[in-house]
mmCIF file of N, CA and C in Angstrom:
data_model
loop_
_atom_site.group_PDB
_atom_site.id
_atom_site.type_symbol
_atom_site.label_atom_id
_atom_site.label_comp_id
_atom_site.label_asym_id
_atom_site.label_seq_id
_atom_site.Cartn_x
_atom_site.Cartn_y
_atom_site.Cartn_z
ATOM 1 N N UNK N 964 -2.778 -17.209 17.913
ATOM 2 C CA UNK N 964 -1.350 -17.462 17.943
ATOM 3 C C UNK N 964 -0.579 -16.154 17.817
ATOM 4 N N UNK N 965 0.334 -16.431 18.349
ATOM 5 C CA UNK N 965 1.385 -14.723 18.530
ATOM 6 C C UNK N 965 2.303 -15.638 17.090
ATOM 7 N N UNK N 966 3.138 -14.904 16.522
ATOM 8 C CA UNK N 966 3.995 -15.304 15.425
ATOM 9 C C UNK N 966 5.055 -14.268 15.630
ATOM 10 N N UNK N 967 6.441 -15.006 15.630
ATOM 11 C CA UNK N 967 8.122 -14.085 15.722
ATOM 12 C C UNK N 967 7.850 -14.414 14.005
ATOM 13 N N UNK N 968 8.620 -13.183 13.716
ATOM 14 C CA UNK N 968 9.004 -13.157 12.493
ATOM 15 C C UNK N 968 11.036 -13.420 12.268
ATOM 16 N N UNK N 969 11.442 -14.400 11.788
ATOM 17 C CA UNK N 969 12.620 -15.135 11.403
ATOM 18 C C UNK N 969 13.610 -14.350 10.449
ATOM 19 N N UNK N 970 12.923 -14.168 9.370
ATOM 20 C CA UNK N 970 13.181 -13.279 8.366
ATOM 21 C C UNK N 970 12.581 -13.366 7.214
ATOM 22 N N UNK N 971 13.702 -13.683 5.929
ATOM 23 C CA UNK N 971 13.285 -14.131 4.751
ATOM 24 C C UNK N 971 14.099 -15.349 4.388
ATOM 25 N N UNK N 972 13.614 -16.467 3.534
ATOM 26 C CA UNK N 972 14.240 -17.107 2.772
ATOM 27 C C UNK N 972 13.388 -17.851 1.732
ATOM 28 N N UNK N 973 14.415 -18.021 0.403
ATOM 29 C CA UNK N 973 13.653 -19.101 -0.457
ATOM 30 C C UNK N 973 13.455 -20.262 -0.240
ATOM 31 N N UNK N 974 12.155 -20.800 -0.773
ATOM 32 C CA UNK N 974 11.569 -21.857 -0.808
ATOM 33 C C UNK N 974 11.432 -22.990 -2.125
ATOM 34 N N UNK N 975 12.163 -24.097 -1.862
ATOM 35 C CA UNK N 975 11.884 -24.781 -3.033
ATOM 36 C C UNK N 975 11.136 -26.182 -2.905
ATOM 37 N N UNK N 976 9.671 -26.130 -3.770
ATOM 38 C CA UNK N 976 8.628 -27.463 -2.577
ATOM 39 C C UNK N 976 8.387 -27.431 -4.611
ATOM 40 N N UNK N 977 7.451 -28.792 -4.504
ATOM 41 C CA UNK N 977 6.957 -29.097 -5.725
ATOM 42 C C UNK N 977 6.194 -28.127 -6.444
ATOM 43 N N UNK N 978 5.214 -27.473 -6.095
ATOM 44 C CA UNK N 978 4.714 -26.289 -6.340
ATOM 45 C C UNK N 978 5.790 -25.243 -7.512
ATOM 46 N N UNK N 979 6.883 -25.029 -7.086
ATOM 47 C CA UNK N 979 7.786 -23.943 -7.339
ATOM 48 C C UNK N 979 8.669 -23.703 -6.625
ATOM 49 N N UNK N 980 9.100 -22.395 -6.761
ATOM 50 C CA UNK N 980 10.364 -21.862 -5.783
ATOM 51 C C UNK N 980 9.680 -20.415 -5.382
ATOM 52 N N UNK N 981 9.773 -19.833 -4.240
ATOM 53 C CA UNK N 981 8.963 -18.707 -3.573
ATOM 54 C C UNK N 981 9.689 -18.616 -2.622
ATOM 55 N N UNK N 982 9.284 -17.132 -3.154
ATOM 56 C CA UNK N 982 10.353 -15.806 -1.722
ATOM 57 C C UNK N 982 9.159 -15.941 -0.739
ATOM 58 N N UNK N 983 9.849 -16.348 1.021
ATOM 59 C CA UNK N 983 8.962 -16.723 1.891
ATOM 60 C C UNK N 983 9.498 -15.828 2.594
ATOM 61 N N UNK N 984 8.321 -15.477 3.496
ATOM 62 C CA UNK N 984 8.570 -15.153 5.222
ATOM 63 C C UNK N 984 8.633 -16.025 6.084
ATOM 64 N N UNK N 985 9.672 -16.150 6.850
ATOM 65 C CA UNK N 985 9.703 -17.377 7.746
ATOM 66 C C UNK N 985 9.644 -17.117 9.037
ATOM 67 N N UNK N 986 8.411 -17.916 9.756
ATOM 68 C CA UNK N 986 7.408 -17.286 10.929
ATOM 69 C C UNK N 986 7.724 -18.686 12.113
ATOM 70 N N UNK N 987 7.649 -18.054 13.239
ATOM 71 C CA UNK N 987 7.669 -19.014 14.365
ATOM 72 C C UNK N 987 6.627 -18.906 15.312
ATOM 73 N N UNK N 988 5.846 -19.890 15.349
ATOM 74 C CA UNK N 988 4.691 -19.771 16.913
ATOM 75 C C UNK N 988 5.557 -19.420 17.960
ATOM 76 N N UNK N 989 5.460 -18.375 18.396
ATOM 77 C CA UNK N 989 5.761 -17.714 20.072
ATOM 78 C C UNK N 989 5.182 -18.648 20.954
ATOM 79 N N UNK N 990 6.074 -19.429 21.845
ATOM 80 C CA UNK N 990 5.299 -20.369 23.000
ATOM 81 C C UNK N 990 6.166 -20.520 24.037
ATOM 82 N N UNK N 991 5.911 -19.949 25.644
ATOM 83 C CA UNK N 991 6.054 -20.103 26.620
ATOM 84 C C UNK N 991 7.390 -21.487 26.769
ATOM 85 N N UNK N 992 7.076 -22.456 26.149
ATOM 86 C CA UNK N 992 7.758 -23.520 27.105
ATOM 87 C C UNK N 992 8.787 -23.671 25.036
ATOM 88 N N UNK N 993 9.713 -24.689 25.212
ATOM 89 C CA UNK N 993 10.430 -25.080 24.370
ATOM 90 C C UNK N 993 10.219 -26.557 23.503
ATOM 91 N N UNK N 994 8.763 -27.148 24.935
ATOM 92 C CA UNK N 994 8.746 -28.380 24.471
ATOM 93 C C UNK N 994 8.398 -28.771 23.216
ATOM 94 N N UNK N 995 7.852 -27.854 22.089
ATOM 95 C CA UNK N 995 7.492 -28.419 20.635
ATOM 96 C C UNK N 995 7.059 -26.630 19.748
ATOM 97 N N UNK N 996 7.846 -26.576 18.609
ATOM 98 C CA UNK N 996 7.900 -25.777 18.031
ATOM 99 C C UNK N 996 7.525 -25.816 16.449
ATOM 100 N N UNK N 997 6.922 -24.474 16.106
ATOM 101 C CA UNK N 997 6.276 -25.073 14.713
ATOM 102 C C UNK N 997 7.165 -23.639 14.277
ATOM 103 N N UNK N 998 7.451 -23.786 12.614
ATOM 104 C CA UNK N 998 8.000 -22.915 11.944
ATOM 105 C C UNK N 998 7.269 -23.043 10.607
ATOM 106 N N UNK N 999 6.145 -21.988 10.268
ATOM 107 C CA UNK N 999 5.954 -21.524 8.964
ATOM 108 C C UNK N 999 6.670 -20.965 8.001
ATOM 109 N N UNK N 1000 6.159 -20.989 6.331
ATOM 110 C CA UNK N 1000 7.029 -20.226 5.578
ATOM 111 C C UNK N 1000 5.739 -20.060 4.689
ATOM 112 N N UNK N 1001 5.495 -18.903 4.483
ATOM 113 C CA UNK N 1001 4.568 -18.070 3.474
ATOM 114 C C UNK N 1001 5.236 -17.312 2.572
ATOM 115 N N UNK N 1002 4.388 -17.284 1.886
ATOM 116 C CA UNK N 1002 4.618 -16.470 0.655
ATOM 117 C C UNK N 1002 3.998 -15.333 0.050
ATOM 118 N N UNK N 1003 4.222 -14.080 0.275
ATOM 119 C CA UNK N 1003 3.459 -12.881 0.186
ATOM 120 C C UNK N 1003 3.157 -13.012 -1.294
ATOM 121 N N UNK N 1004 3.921 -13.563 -2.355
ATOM 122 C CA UNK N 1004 3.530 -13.249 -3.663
ATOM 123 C C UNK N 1004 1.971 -13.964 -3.804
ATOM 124 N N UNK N 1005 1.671 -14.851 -3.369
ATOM 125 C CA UNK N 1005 0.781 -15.391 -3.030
ATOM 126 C C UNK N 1005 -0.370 -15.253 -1.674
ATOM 127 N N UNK N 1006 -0.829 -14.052 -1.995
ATOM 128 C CA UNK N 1006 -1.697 -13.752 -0.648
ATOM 129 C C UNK N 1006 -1.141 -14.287 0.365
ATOM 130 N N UNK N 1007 -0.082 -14.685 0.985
ATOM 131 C CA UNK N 1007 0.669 -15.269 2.483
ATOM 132 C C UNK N 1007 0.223 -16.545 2.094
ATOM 133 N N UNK N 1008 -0.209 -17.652 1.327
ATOM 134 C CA UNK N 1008 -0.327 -18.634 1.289
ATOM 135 C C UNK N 1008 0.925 -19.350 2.252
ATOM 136 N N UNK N 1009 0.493 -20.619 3.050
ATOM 137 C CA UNK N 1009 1.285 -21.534 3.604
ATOM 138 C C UNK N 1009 1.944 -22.189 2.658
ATOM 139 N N UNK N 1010 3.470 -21.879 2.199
ATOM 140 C CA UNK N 1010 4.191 -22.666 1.775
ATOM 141 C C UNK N 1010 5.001 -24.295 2.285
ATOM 142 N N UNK N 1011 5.358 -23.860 3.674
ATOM 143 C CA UNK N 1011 6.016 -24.913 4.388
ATOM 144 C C UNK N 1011 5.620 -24.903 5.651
ATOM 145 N N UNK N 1012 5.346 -26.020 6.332
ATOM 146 C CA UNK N 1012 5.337 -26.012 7.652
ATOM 147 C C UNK N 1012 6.062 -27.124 8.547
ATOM 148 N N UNK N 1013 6.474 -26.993 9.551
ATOM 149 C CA UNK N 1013 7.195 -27.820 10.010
ATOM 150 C C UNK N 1013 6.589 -27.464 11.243
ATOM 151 N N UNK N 1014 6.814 -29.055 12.275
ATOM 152 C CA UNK N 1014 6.160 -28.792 13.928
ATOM 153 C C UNK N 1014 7.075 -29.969 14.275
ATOM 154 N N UNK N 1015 8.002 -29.739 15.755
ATOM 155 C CA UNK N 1015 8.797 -30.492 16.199
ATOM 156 C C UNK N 1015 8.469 -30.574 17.556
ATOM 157 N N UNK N 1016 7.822 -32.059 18.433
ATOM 158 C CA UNK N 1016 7.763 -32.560 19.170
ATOM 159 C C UNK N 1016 8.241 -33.383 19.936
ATOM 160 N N UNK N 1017 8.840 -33.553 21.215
ATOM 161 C CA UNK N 1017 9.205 -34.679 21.550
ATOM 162 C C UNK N 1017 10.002 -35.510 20.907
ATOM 163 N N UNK N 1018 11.212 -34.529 20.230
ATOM 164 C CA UNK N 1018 11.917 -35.131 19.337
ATOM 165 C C UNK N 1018 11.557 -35.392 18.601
ATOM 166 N N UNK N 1019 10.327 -35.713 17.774
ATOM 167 C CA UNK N 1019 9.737 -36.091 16.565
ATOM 168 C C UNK N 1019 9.496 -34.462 15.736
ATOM 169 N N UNK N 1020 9.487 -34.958 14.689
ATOM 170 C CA UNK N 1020 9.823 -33.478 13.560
ATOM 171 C C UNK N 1020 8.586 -34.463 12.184
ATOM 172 N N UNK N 1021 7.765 -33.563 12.020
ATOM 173 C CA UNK N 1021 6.694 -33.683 10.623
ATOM 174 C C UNK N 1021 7.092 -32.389 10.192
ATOM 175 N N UNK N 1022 6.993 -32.599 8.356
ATOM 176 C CA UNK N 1022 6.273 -31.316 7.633
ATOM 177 C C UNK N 1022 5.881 -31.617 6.357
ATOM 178 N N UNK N 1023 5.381 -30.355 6.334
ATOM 179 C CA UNK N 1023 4.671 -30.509 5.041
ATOM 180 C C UNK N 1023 4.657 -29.664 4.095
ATOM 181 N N UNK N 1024 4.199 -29.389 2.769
ATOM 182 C CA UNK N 1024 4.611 -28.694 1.728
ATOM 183 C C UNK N 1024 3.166 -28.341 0.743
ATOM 184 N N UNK N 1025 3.703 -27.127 0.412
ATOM 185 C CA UNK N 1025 2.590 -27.083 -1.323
ATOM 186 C C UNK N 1025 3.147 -27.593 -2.286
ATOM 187 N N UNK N 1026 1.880 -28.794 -3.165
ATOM 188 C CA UNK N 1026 2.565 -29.444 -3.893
ATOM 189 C C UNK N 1026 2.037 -29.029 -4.978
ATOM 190 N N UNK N 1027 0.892 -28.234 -5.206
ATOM 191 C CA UNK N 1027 0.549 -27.324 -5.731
ATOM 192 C C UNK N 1027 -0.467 -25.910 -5.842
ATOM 193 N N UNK N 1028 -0.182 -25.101 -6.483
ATOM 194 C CA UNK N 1028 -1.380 -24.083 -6.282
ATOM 195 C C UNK N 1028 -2.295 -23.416 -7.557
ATOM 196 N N UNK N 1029 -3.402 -23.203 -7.363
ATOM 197 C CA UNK N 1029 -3.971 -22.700 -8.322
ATOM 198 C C UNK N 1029 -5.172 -21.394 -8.287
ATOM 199 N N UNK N 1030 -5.001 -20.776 -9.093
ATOM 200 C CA UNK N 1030 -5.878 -19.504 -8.969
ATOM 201 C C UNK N 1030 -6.914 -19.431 -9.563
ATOM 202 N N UNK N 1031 -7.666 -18.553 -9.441
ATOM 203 C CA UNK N 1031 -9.468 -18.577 -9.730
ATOM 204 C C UNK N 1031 -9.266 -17.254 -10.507
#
């Protein structure tokens, strides 16, 4: 996957609240678009994701995280 970078913004999901990078799949056509949000404080962990199809829109979230 190629990834545009959006910018920055905060994130508030069950997990916490986290300073994200907010990333877009680069794709040829317009027909369905996904937008990540990571979190560098967290090794880039996937904070948020969203994918919009055919008018239909899913996402999803960290509801929690834990370290080793």
């Amino acid at each position: 996957y190629t990834f545009q970078k959006l910018g920055q913004e905060k994130v508030s999901v069950p997990s916490g609240e986290y300073d994200c990078l907010k990333l877009q799949v680069a794709r040829d056509d317009n027909e369905r678009q996904t937008t990540l949000w990571v979190a560098p404080s967290l090794g880039y962990a996937t904070i948020k994701i969203r994918h919009t199809e055919d008018g239909d829109s899913i996402e999803t979230h960290l509801s929690r995280f834990n370290t080793r």
